[in-house]
Short mmCIF file of C-alpha atoms and ligand atoms in Angstrom, two decimals:
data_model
loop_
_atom_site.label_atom_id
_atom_site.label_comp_id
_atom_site.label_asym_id
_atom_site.label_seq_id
_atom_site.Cartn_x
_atom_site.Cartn_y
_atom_site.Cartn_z
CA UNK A 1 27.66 129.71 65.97
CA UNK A 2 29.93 132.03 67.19
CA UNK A 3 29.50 134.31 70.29
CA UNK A 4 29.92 137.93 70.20
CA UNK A 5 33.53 137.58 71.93
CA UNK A 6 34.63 135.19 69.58
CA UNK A 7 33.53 137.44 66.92
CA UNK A 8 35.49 140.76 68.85
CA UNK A 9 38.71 139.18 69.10
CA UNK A 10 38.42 137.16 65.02
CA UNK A 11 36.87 140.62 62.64
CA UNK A 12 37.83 143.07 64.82
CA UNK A 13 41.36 144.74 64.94
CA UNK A 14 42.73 144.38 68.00
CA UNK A 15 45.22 147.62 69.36
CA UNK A 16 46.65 145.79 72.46
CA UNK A 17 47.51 141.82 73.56
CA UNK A 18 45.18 142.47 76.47
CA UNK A 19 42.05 144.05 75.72
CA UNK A 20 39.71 144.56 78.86
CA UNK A 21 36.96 142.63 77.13
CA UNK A 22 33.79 143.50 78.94
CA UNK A 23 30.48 142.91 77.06
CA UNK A 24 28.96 145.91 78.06
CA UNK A 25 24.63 145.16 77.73
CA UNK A 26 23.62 148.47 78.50
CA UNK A 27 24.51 151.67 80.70
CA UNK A 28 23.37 153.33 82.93
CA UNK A 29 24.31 156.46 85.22
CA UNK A 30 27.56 155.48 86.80
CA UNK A 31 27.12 151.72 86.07
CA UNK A 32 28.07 149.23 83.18
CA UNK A 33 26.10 145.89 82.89
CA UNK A 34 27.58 142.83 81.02
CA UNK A 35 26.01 139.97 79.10
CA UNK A 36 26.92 137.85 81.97
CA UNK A 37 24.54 139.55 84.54
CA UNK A 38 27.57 141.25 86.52
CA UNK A 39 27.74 145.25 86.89
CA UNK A 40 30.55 147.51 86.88
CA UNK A 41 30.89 150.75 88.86
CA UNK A 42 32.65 153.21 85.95
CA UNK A 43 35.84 154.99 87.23
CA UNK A 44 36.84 155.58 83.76
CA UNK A 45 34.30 157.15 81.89
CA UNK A 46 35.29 156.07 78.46
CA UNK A 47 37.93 158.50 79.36
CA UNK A 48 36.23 161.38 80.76
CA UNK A 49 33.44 161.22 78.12
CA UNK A 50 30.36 160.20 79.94
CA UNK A 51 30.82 163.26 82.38
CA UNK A 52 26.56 163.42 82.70
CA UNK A 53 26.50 160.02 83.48
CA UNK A 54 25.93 157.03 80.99
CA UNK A 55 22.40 157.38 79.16
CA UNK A 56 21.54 160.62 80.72
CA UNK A 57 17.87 160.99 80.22
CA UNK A 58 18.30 164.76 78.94
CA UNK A 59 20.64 163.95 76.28
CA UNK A 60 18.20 160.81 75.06
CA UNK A 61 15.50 163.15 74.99
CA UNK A 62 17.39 165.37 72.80
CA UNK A 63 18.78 162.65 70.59
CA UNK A 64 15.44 161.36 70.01
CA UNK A 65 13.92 165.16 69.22
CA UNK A 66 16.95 165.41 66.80
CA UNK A 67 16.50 162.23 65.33
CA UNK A 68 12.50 162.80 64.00
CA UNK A 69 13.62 165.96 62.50
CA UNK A 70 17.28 164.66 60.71
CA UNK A 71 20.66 163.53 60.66
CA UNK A 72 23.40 164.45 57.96
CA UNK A 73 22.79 166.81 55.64
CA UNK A 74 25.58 167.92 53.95
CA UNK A 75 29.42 168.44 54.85
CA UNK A 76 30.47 171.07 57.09
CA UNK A 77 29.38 174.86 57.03
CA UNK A 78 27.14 174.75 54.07
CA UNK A 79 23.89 174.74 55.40
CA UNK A 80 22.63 176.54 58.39
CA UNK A 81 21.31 173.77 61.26
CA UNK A 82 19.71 174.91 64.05
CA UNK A 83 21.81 172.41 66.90
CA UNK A 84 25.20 173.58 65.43
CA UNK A 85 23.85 177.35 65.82
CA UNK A 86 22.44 176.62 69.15
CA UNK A 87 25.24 174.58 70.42
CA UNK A 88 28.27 177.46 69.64
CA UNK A 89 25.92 179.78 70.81
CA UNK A 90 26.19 177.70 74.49
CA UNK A 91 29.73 177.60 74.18
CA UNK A 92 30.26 181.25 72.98
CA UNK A 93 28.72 182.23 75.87
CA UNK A 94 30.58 180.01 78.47
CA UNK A 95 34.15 181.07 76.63
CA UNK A 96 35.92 184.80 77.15
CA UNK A 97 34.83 186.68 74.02
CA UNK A 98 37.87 185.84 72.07
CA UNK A 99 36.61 182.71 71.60
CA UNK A 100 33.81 183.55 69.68
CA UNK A 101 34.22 181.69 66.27
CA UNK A 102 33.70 177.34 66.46
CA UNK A 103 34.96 174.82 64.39
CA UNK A 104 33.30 171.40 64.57
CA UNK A 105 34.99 168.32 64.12
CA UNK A 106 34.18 164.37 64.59
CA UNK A 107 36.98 163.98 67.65
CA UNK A 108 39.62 165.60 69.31
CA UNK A 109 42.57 164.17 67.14
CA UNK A 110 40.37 166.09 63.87
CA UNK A 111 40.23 169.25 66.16
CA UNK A 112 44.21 169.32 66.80
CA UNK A 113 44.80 168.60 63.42
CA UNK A 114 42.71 171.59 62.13
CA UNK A 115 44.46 173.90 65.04
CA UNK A 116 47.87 173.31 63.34
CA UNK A 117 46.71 174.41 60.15
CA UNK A 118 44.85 177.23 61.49
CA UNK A 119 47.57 178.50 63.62
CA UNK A 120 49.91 177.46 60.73
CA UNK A 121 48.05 179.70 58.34
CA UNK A 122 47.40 182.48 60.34
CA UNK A 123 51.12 183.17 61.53
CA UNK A 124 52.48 182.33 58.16
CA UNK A 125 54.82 180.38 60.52
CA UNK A 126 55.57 176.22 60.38
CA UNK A 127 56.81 175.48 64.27
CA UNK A 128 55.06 174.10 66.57
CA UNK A 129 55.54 173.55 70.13
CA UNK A 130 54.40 171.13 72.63
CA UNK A 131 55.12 169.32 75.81
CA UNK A 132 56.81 166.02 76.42
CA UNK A 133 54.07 163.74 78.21
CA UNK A 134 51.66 165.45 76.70
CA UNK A 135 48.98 162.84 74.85
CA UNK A 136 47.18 165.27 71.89
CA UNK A 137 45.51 162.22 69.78
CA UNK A 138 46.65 159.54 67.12
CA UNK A 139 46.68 161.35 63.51
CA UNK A 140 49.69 161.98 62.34
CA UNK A 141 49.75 165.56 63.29
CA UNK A 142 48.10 165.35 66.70
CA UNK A 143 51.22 162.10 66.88
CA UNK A 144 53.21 164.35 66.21
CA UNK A 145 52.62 167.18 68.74
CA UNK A 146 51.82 164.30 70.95
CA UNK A 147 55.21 163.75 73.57
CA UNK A 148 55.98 160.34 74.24
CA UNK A 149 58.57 158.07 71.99
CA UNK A 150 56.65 154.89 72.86
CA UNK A 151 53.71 155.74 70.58
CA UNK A 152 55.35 157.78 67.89
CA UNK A 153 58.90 155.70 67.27
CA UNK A 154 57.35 153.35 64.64
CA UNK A 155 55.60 156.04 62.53
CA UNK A 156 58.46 158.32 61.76
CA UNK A 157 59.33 160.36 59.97
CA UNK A 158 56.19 162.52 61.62
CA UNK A 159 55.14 165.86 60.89
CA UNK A 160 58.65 168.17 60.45
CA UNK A 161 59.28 171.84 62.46
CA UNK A 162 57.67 170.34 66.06
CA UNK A 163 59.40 170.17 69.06
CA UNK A 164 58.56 169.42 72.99
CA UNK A 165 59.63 170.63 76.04
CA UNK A 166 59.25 169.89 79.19
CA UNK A 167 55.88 170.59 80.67
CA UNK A 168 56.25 173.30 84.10
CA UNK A 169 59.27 174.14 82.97
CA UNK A 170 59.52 178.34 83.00
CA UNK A 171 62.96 178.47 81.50
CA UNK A 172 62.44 176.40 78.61
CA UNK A 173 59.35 178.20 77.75
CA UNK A 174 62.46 180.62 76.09
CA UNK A 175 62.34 177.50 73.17
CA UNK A 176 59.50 179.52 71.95
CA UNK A 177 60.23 181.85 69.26
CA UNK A 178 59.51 184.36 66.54
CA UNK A 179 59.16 181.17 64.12
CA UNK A 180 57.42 179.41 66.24
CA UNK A 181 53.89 179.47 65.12
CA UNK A 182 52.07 177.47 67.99
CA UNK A 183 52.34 175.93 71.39
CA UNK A 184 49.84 173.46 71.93
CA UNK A 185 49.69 172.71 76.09
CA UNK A 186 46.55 170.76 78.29
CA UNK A 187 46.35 172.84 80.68
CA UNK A 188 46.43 169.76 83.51
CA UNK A 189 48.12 166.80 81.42
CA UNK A 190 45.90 163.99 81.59
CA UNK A 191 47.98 160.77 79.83
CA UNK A 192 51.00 161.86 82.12
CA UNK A 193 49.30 160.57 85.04
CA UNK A 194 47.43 163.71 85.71
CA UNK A 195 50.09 166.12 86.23
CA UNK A 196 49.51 169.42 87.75
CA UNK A 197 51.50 172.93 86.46
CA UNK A 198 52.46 175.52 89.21
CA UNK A 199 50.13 178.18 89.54
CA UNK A 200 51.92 181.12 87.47
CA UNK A 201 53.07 178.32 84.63
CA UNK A 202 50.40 178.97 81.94
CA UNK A 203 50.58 182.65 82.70
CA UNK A 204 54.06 182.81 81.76
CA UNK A 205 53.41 180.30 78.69
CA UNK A 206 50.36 182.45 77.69
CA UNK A 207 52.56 185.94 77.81
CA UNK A 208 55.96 184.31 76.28
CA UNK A 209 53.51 183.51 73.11
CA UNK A 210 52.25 187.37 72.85
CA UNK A 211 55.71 188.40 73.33
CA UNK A 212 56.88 186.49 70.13
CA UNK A 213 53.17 186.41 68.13
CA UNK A 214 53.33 182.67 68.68
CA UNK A 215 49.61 180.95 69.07
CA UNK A 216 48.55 179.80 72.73
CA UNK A 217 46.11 176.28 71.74
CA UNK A 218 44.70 175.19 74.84
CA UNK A 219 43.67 171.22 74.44
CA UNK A 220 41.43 171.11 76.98
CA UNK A 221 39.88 167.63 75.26
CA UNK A 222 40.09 166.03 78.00
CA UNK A 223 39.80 168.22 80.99
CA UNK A 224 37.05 170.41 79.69
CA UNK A 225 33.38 170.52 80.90
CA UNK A 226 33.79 170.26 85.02
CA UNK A 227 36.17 167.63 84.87
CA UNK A 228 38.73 169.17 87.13
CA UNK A 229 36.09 171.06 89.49
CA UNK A 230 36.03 173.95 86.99
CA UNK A 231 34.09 174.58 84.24
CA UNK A 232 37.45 174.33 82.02
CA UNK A 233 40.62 173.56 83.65
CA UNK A 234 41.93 176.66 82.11
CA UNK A 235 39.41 178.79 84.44
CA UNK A 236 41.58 177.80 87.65
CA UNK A 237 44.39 179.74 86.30
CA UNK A 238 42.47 182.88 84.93
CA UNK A 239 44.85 182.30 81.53
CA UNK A 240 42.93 182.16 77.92
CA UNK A 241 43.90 180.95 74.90
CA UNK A 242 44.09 181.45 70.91
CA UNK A 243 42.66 178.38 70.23
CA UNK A 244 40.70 176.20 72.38
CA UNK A 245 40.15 172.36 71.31
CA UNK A 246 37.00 170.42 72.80
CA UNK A 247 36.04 167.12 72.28
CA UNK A 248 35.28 163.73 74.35
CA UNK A 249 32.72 165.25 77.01
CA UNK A 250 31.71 167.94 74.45
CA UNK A 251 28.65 165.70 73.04
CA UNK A 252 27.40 164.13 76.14
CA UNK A 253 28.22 160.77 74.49
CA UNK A 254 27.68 161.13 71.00
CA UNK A 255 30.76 161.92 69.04
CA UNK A 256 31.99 165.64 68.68
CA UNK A 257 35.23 168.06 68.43
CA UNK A 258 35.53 171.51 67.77
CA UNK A 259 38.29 174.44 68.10
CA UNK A 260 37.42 177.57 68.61
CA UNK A 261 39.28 180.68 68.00
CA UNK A 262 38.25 184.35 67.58
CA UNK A 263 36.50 185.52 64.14
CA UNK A 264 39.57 186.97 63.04
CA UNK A 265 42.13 184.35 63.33
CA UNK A 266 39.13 181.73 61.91
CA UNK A 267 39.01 183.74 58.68
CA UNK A 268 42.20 182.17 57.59
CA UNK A 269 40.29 179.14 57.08
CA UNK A 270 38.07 180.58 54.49
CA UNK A 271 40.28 182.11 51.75
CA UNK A 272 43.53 181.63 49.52
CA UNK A 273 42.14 178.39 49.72
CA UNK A 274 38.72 178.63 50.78
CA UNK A 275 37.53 175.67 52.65
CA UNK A 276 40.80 175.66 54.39
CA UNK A 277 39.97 172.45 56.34
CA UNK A 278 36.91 170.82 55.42
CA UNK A 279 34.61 167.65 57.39
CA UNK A 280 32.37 165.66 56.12
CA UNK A 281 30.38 164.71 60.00
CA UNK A 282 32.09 167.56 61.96
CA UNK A 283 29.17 168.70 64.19
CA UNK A 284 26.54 166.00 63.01
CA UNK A 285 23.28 167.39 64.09
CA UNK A 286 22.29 164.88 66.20
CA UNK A 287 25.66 165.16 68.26
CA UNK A 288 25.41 169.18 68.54
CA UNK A 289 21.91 168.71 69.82
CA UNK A 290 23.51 166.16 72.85
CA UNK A 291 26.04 168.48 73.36
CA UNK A 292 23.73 171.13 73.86
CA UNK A 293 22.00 169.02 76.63
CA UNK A 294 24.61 167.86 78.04
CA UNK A 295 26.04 171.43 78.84
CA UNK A 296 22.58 172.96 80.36
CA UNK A 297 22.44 169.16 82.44
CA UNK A 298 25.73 170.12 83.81
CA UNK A 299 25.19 173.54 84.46
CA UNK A 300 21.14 173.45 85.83
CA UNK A 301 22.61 169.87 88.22
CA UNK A 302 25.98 172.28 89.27
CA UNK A 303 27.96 169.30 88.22
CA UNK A 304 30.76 171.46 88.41
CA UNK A 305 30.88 171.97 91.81
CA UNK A 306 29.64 168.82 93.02
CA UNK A 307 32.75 167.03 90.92
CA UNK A 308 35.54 169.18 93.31
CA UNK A 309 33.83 167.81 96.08
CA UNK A 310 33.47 164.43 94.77
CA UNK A 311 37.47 164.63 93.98
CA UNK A 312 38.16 165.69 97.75
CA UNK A 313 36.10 163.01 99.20
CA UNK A 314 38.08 160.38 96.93
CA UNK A 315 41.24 161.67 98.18
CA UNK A 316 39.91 161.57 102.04
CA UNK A 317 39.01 158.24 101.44
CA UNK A 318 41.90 156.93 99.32
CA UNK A 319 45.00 156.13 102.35
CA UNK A 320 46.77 153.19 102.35
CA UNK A 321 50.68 152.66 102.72
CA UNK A 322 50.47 151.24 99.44
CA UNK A 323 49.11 154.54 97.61
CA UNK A 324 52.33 156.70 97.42
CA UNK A 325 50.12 159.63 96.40
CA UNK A 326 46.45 160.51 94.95
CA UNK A 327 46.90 163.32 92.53
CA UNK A 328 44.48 165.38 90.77
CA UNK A 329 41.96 168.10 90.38
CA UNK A 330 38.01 167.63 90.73
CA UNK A 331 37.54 164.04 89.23
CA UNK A 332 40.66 163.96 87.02
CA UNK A 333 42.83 161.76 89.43
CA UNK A 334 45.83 159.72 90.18
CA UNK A 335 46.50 156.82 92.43
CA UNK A 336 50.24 156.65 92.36
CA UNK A 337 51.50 152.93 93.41
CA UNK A 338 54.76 151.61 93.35
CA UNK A 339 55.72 150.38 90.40
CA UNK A 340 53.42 149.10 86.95
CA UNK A 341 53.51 145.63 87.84
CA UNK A 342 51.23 146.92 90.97
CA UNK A 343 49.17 149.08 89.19
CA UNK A 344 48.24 146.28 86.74
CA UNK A 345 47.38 143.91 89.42
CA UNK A 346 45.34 146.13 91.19
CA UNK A 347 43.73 147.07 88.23
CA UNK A 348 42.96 143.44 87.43
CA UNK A 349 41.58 143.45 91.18
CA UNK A 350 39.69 146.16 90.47
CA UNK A 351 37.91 144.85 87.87
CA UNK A 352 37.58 141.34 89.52
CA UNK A 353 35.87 143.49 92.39
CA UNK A 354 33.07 145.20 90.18
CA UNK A 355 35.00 148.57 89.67
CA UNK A 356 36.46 149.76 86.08
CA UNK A 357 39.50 151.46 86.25
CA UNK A 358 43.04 151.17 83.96
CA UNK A 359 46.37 153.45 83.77
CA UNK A 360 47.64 156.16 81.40
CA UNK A 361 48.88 155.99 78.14
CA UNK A 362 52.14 157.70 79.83
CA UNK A 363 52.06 156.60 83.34
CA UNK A 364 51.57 152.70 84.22
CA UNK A 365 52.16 153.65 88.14
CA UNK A 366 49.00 155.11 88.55
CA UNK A 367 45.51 154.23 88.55
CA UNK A 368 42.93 156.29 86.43
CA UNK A 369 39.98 157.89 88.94
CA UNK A 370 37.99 160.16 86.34
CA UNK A 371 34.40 158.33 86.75
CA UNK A 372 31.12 160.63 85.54
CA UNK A 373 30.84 163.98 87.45
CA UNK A 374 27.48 162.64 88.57
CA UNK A 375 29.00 159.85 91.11
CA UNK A 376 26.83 159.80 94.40
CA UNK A 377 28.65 159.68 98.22
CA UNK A 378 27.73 156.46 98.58
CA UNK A 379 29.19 155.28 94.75
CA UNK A 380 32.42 156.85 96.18
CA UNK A 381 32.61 154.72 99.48
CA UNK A 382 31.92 151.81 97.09
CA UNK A 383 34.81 152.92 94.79
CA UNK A 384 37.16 153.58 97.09
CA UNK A 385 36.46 150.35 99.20
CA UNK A 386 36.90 148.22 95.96
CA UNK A 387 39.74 150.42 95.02
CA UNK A 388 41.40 150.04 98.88
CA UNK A 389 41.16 146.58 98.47
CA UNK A 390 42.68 146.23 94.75
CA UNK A 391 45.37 148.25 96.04
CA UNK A 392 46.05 145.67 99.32
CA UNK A 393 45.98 142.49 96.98
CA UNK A 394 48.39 143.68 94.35
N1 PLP B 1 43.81 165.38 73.47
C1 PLP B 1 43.68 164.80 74.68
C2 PLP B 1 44.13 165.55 75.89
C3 PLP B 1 43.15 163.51 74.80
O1 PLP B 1 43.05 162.94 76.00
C4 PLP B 1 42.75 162.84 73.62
C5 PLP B 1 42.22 161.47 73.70
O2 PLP B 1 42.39 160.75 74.66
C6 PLP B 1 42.88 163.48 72.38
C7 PLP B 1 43.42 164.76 72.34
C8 PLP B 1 42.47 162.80 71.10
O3 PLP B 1 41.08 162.70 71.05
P1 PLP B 1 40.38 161.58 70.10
O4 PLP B 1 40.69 160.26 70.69
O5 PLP B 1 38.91 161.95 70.15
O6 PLP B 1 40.93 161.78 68.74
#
């Protein structure tokens, strides 16, 4: 007889040497429980997915309802069901009225890819922009806007006509051009190590794109739904996109993209060809209906406001002359340490001392501090300690 570990590391593929390797049992607010009886205070999130906390009881309740009634019915945009209605009418209504038309995918990579083609289509234009660091998904067209070597090296030649520059950067924002069709920017990038622009950078972005009819895509995948101590990162800034692209947090735990755009530039998608990106499970009913608790749980428990204080406390708390800096907004943060051989150890620690946390895809000098927007005061002082004393043993 084999156990279920054995079974993980024979049938299924494996996408690193070191896997954490957890048996997660069940979940539970803030809190992971393994088969061997030990818990695990959740600084990760799955990645700032579980932003309502693991098994929120709203978001069961809803899953459940959805579940009696049905699942799939038939691909994409066909027929009219009610959670997909209900769910972009939320989002509609949380968005400036530009965005007013919503695309549902299965995950975020799906909703960059259909962004390209949209803003591709629209524009009549094939370049697209993006920003080195920045981490858009695994496809090969989110790859491809994606702007680190390490991950897309081995899988050339990528998509052709894309380009990054450097994220911050007002005076290479002048890269951007009548040809260019798109520039796809997170608005704080995440995989970078959470890296923060200056205050008048996305304004400038968002008025060099009008200026040469370029697309403004806003992947706020990762950052979106109070994540940063806003309702959308974007909101600090006051600056709006073309297209926005949702995903992770979107369906409080179930899986779920979308882009959203206004009516006008979404028409493209439905003639010369119609069905101009089609999905078989984009915006599965029972996912819509999740999402659709999940965003009235975060906006009746002002999770919002309660993550930017949650982020501030972390950083109070977080001092040691090991921690050359704690970066971040609301609970998207960094814990810069000295060098990756540190920040894997005191991951390791971490782990060892109950608490999940890991580095970025882009930055192995930091520690990842994004746990559910729900964490309590006295979660935090057990984070941090934990954290504090990873951070002293590596
Ligand atoms: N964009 C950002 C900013 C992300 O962080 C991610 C995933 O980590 C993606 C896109 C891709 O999303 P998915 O893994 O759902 O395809």
């Amino acid at each position: 007889m084999h156990s279920t570990r054995q079974l993980f590391f024979e049938l299924m593929a494996q996408t690193s040497a070191a896997p954490i390797g957890l048996e997660i049992e069940k979940a539970s607010g803030c809190w992971l429980y393994s088969s061997d009886g030990r818990k695990y205070l959740d600084l990760v999130a799955g990645v700032s997915v579980s932003n309502i906390g693991h098994n929120n009881p709203m978001v069961i309740k809803a899953v459940k309802e959805q579940l009696d009634k049905h699942m799939h019915l038939m691909v994409y945009g066909e027929f009219i069901q009610k959670p997909q209605v209900q769910l972009a009418e939320k989002l509609c209504s949380l968005l400036p009225v530009n965005l007013n038309s919503v695309y549902y995918t299965c995950s975020g990579s799906e909703a960059v890819e259909g962004s390209i083609k949209l803003a591709r289509r629209h524009t009549g234009r094939h370049e697209v922009i993006s920003f080195r660091n920045a981490y858009h998904g695994s496809t090969i067209g989110a790859l491809s806007v994606t702007g680190n070597e390490s991950l897309k090296r081995a899988f050339r030649p990528l998509m052709p006509s894309v380009r990054q520059i450097e994220f911050g950067r007002e005076e290479q924002l002048e890269e951007i051009s009548r040809s260019t069709a798109c520039v796809l920017v997170e608005p704080v990038q995440a995989e970078a190590g959470v890296i923060i622009p200056g205050d008048d950078f996305l304004g400038k972005l968002s008025d060099k794109c009008k200026r040469e009819g370029a697309l403004l895509i806003f992947d706020e995948i990762q950052t979106g739904f109070g994540r940063t101590g806003e309702l959308f990162a974007m909101d600090r800034y006051s600056v709006y996109p073309d297209i926005l692209l949702l995903a992770k947090s979107l369906g409080g735990g179930m899986p779920l993209g979308a882009f959203i755009s206004s009516r006008e530039i979404m028409g493209s998608l439905s003639s010369n060809p119609a069905l101009g990106h089609i999905t078989t499970f984009g915006g599965h009913p029972v996912s819509c209906a999740a999402g659709l608790a999940s965003i009235d749980y975060i906006t009746g428990n002002d999770l919002v406001k309660k993550a930017a204080r949650a982020g501030a406390k972390f950083r109070e708390l977080l001092v040691h002359d090991e921690i050359r800096n704690v970066r971040g907004q609301g609970l998207l943060m960094a814990v810069e340490l000295d060098n990756p051989a540190k920040t894997r150890k005191a991951v390791s620690a971490c782990i060892a001392g109950g608490a999940i946390t890991e580095w970025f895809l882009f930055n192995e000098n930091c520690l990842r501090i994004s746990p559910p927007l729900t964490i309590s005061d006295s979660e935090i002082e057990t984070a941090c300690r934990i954290l504090l004393d990873s951070v002293k043993r590596a």
